[in-house]
Short mmCIF file of C-alpha atoms (C1' of nucleotides) in Angstrom, two decimals:
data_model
loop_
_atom_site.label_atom_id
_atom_site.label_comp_id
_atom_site.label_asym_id
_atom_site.label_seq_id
_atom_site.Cartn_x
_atom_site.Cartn_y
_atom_site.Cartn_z
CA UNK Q 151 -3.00 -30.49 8.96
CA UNK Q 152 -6.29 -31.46 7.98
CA UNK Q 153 -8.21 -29.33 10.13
CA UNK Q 154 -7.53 -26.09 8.24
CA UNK Q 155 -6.38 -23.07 8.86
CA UNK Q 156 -7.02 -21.73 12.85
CA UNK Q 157 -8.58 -18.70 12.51
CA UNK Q 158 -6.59 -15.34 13.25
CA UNK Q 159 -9.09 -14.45 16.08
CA UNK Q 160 -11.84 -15.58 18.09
CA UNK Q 161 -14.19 -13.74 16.05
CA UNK Q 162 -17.10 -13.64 19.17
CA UNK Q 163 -14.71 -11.74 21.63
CA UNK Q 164 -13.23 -9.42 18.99
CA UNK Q 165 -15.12 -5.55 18.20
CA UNK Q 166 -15.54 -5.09 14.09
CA UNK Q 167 -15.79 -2.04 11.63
CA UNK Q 168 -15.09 1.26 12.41
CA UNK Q 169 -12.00 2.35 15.16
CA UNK Q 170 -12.82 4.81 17.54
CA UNK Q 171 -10.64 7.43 18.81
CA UNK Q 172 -10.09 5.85 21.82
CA UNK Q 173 -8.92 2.59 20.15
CA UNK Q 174 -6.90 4.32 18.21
CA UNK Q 175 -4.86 6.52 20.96
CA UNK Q 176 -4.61 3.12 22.66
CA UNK Q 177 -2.90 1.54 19.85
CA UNK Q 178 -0.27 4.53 19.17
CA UNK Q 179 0.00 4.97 22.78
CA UNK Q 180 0.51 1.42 23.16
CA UNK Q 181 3.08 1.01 19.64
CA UNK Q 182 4.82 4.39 20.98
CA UNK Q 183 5.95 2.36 24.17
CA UNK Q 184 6.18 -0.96 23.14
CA UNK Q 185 6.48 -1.12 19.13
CA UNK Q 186 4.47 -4.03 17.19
CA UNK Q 187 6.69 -7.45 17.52
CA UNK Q 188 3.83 -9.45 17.84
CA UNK Q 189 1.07 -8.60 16.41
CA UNK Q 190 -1.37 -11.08 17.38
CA UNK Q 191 -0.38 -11.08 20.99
CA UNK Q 192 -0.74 -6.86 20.64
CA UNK Q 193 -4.10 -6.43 21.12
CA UNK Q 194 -4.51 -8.16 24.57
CA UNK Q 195 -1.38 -6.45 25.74
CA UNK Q 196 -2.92 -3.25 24.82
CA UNK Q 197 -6.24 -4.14 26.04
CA UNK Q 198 -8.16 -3.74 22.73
CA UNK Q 199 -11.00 -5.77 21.85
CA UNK Q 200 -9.54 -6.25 18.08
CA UNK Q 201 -7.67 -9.02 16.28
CA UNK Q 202 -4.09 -8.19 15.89
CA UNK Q 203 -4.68 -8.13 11.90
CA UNK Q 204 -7.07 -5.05 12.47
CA UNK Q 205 -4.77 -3.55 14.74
CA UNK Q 206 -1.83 -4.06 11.99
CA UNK Q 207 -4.20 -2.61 9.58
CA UNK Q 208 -4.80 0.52 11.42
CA UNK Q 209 -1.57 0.92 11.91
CA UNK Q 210 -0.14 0.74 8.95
CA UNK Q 211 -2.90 2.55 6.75
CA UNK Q 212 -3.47 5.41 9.01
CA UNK Q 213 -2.01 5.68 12.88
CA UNK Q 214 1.41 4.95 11.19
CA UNK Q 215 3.41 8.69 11.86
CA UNK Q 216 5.08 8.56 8.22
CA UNK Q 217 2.03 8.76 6.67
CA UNK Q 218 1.34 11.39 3.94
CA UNK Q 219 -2.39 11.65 3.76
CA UNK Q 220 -3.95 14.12 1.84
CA UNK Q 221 -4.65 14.17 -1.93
CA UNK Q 222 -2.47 12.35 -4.16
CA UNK Q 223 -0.44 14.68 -7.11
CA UNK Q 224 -0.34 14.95 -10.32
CA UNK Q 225 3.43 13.53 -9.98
CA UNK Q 226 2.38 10.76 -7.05
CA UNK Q 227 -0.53 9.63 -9.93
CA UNK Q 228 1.75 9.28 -12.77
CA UNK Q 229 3.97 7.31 -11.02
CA UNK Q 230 1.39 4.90 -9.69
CA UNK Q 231 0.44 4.34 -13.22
CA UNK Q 232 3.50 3.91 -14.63
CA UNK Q 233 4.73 1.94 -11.85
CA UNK Q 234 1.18 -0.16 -12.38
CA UNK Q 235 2.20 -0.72 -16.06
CA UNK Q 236 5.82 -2.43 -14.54
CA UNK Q 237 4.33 -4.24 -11.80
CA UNK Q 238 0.98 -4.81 -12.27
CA UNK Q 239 -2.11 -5.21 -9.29
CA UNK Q 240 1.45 -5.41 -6.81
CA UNK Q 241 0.20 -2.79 -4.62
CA UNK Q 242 2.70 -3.17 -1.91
CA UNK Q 243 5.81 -2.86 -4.61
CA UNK Q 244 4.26 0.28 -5.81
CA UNK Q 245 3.54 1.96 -2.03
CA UNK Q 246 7.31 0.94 -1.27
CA UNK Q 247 8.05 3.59 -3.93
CA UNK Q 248 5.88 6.33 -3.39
CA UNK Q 249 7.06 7.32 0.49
CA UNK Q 250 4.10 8.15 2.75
CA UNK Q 251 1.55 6.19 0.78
CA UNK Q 252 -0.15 2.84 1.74
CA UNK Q 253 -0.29 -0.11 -0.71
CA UNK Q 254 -4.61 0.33 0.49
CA UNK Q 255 -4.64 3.95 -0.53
CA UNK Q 256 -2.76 3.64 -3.58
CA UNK Q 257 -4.95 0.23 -4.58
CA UNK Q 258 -8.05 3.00 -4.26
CA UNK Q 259 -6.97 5.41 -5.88
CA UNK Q 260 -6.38 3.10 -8.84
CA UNK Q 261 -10.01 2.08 -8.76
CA UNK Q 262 -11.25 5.00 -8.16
CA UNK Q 263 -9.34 7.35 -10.64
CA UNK Q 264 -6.53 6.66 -12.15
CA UNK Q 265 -8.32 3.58 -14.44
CA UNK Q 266 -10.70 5.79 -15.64
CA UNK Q 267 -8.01 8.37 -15.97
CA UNK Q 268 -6.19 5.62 -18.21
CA UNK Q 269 -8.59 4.72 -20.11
CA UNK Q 270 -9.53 8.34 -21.31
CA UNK Q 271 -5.78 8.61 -22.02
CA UNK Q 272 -5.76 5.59 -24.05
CA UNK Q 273 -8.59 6.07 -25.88
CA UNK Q 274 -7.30 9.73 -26.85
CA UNK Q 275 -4.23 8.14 -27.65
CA UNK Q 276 -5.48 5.48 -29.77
CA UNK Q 277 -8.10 7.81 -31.78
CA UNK Q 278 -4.88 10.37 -32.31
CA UNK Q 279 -2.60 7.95 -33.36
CA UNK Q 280 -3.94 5.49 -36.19
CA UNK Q 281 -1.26 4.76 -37.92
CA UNK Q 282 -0.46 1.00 -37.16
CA UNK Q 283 3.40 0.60 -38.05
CA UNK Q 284 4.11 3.93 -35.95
CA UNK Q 285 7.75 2.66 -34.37
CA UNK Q 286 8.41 1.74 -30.72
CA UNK Q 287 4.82 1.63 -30.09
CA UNK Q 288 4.53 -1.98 -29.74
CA UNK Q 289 6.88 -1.94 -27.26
CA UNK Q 290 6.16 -4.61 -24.37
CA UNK Q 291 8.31 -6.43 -22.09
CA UNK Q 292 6.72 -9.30 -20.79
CA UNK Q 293 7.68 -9.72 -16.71
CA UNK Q 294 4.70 -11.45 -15.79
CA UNK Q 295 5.76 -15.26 -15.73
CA UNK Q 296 8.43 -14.07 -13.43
CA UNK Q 297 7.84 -14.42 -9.73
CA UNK Q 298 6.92 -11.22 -7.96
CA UNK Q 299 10.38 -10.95 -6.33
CA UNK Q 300 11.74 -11.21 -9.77
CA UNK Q 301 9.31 -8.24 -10.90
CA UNK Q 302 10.19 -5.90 -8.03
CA UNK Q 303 14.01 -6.49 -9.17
CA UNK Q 304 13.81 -5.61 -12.42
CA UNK Q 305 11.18 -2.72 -11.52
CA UNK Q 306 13.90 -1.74 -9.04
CA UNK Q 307 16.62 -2.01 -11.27
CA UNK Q 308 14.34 -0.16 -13.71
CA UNK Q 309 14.70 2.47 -11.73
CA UNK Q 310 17.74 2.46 -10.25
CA UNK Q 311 19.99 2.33 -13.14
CA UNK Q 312 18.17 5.47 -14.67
CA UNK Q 313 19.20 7.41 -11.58
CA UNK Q 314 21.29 5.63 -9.08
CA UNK Q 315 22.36 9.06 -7.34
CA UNK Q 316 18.71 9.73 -5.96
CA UNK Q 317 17.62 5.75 -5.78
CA UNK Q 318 18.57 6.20 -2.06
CA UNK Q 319 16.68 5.34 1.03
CA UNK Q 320 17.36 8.08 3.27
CA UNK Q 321 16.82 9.05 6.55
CA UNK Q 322 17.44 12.74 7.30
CA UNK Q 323 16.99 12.78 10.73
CA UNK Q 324 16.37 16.62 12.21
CA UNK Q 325 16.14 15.19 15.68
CA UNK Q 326 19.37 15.72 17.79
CA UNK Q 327 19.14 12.02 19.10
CA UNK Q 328 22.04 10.04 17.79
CA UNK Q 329 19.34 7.28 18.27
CA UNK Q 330 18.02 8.68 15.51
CA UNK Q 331 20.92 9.09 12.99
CA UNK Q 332 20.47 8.66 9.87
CA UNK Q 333 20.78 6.12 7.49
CA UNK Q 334 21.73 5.40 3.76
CA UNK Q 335 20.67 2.28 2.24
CA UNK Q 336 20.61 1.59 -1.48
CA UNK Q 337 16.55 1.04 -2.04
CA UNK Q 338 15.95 -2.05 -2.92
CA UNK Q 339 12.54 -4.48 -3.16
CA UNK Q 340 12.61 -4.33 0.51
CA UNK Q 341 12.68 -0.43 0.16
CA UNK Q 342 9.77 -0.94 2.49
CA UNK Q 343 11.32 -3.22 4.97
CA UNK Q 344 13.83 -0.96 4.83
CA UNK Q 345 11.58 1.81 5.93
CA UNK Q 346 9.81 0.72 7.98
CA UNK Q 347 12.51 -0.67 9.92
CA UNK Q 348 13.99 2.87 10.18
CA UNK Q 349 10.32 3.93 11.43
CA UNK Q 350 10.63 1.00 14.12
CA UNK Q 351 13.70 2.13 15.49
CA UNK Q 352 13.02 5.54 15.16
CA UNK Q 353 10.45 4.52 18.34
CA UNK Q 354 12.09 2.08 19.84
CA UNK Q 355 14.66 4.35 20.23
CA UNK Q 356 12.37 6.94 21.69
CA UNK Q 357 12.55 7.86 25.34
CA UNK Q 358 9.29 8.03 27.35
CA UNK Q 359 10.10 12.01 27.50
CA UNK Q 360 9.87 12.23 24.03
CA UNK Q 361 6.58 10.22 23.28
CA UNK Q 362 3.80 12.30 21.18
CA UNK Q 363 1.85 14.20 23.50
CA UNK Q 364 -1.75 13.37 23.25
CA UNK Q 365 -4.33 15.77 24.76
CA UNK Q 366 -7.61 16.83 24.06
CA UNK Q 367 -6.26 18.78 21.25
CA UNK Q 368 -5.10 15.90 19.55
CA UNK Q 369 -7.84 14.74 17.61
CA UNK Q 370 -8.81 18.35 16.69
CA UNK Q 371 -4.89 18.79 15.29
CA UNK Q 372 -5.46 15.51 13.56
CA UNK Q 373 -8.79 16.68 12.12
CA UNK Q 374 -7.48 19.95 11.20
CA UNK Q 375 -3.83 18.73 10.13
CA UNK Q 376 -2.92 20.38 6.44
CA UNK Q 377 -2.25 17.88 3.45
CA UNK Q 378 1.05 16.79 4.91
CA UNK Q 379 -1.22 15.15 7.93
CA UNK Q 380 1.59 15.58 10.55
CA UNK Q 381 0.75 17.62 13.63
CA UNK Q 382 3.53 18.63 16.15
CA UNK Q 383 6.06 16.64 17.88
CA UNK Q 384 4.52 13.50 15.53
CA UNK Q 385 6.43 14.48 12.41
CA UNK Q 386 9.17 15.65 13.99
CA UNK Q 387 9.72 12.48 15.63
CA UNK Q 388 9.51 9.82 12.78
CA UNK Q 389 8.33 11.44 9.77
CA UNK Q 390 12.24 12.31 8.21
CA UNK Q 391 12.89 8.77 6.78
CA UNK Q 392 11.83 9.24 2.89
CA UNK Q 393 12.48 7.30 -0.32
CA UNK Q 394 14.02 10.01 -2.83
CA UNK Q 395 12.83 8.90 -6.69
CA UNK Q 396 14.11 10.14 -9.57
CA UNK Q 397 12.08 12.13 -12.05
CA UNK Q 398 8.94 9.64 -13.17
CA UNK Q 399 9.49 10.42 -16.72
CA UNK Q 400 12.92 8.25 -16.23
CA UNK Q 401 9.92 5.58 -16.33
CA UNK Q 402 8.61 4.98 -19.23
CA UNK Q 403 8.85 1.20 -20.26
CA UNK Q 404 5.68 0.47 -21.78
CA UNK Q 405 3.17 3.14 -23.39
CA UNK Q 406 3.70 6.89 -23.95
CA UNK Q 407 7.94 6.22 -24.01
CA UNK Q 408 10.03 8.88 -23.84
CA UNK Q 409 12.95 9.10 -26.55
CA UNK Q 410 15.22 8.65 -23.53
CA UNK Q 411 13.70 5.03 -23.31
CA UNK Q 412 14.05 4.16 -27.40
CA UNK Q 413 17.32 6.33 -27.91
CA UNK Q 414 18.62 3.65 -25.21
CA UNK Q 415 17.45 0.19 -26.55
CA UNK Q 416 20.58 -1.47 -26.27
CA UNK Q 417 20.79 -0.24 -22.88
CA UNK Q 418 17.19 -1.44 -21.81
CA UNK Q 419 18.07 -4.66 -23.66
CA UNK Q 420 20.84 -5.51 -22.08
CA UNK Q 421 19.33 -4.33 -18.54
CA UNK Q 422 16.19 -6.77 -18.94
CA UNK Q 423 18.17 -9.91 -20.22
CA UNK Q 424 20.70 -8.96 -17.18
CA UNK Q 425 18.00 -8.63 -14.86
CA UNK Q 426 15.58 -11.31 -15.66
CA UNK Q 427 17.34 -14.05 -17.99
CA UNK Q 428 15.53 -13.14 -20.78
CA UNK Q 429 13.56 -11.08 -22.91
CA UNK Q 430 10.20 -12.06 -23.37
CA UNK Q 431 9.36 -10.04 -26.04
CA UNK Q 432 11.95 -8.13 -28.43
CA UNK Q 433 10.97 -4.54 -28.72
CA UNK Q 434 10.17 -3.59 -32.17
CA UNK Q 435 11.91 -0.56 -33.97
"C1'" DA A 36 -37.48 17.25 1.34
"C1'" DA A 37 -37.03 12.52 0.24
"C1'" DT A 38 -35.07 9.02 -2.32
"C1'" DC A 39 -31.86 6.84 -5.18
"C1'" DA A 40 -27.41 5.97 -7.34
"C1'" DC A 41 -22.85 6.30 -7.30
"C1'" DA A 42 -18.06 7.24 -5.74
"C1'" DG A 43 -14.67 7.04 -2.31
"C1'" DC A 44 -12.48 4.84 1.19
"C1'" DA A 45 -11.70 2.15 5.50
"C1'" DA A 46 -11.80 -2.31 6.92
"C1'" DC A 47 -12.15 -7.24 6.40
"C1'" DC A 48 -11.08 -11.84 4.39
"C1'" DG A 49 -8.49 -15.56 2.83
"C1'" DC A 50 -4.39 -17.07 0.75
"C1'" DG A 51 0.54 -17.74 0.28
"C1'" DC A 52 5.01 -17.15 2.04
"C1'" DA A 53 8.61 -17.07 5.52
"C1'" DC A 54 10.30 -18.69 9.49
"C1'" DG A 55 10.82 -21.31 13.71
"C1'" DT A 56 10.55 -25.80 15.87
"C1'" DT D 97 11.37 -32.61 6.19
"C1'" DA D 98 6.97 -31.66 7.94
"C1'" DC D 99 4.25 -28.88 10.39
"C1'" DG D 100 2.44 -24.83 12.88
"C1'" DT D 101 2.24 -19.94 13.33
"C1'" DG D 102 2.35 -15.14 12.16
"C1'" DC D 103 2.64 -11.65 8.78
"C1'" DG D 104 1.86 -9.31 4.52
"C1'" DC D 105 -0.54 -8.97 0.34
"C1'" DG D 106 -4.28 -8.44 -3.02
"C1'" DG D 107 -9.12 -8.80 -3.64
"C1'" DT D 108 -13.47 -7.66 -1.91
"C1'" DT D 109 -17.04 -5.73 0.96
"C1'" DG D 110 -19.82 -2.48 3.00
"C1'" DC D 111 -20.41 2.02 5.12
"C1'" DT D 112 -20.69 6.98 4.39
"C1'" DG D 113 -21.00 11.15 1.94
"C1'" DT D 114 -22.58 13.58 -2.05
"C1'" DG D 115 -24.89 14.74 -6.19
"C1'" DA D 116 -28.86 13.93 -9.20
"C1'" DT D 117 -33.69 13.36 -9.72
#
DNA sequence: AATCACAGCAACCGCGCACGT
DNA sequence: TACGTGCGCGGTTGCTGTGAT
């Protein structure tokens, strides 16, 4: 190459910061019609003054109709940190199992609460239980040499195997469209491929007569929408495809296990050597 | 009331990977 | 196989709102 990287943009001829609302109907509108194939080729077709990466962005962290918004709960936390303890700073593997949440959203909440949150924990846990040679605490499984791929499987299979019934994608669609129809798909670390390819053809497949109505009223709705952030014919339209989870204390593969976990040690045993190779680090009972 | 400090969050940046040619 | 291109990801920045002084 030697002339490095092209930049994604001409950075002169693009607008910056903050989206307005008009940019922001333009790029539903526009998505609604036409979907996002190309992303860098998206803005001039929808005659925004933004590099395709913003409009992707955007998109994807809050235009996007799936979108939960909203306060995160008490459930949604512990799973980010217990999925955090599995995958580490792997942001995009963690939103892929919390439906409705962006791998940006999730990454602040971390920052912003949950590490504190952790910390507290830990240091109540740590001041309440001295005693050293307390069994099962030590408990680690080492993932990180593996590649990220490798990580999401065995997070996956983590999961998976400790509910396989309700480790679905699915796709309950309440729309009469057979466009629509649903689909069952065994979640795996493209669980968000997989969803958001169900989102795309959700609007591909939708008719011009059944595109989101946006009036005046629109941004009001949007302002006003309840925790769920949907308003009207939006979450009817695209908001039925969901990840189902099983219960997060299934989870527990580091600190605070549950007996499940260390009344099955053979069973995680023989899942991590299956799933990885090896085992980094024998637990210690 | 003004100022400062901090928290929260949206947006940006640069890198690595996947894929097409 | 090498190279170019686009996308997605994780880290970081900077703006805005809010509480403390």
């Amino acid at each position: 190459m030697g002339k490095g990287r092209a930049p994604c943009c001409d950075k002169s001829q693009v607008k910056r910061g903050p989206w307005s609302p008009a940019e922001d109907l333009r790029l539903i509108t526009f998505i609604q019609k036409n979907g996002h194939d190309n992303w860098r080729a998206l803005p001039k077709q929808a005659g925004l003054m933004r590099c395709g990466k913003s409009c992707r962005l955007r998109w994807i962290n809050y235009l996007r109709p799936d979108l939960k918004r909203g306060n995160f709960t008490q459930e949604e936390e512990d799973t980010i940190i217990k999925l955090h303890e599995m995958l580490g700073n792997r942001w995009s593997a963690i939103a892929a199992r919390l439906p409705g949440r962006t791998d940006n959203e999730i990454k602040n909440v971390w920052h912003t609460h949950l590490k504190k949150r952790l910390k507290q924990s830990q240091n109540q846990a740590t001041t309440a239980t001295a005693s050293p040679n307390e069994p099962g605490r030590q408990f680690m499984i080492n993932v990180s040499k593996y590649s990220n791929k490798k990580k999401d499987d065995i997070a996956h299979d983590m999961v998976k195997e400790q509910d396989p019934v309700n480790h679905i994608v699915r796709s309950e669609s309440t729309s009469e469209s057979s466009d629509m129809s649903s689909s069952v798909t065994t979640a795996d670390n493209n669980s968000s491929a997989t969803n958001s390819n169900t989102c795309m053809k959700m609007e591909s497949s939708m008719s011009s007569d059944n595109f989101l109505e946006i009036d005046d009223n629109f941004w009001s709705e949007v302002l006003s929408a309840d925790n769920s952030g949907m308003v009207g014919d939006l979450s009817s339209a695209t908001v039925d495809s969901q990840i189902q989870f099983p219960a997060t204390s299934a989870i527990e593969p580091v600190r605070g296990c549950s007996s499940n976990l260390y009344d099955n040690m053979d069973y995680w045993y023989n899942l991590f050597t299956r799933s990885a190779g090896e085992l980094l680090e024998l637990p210690e009972i």
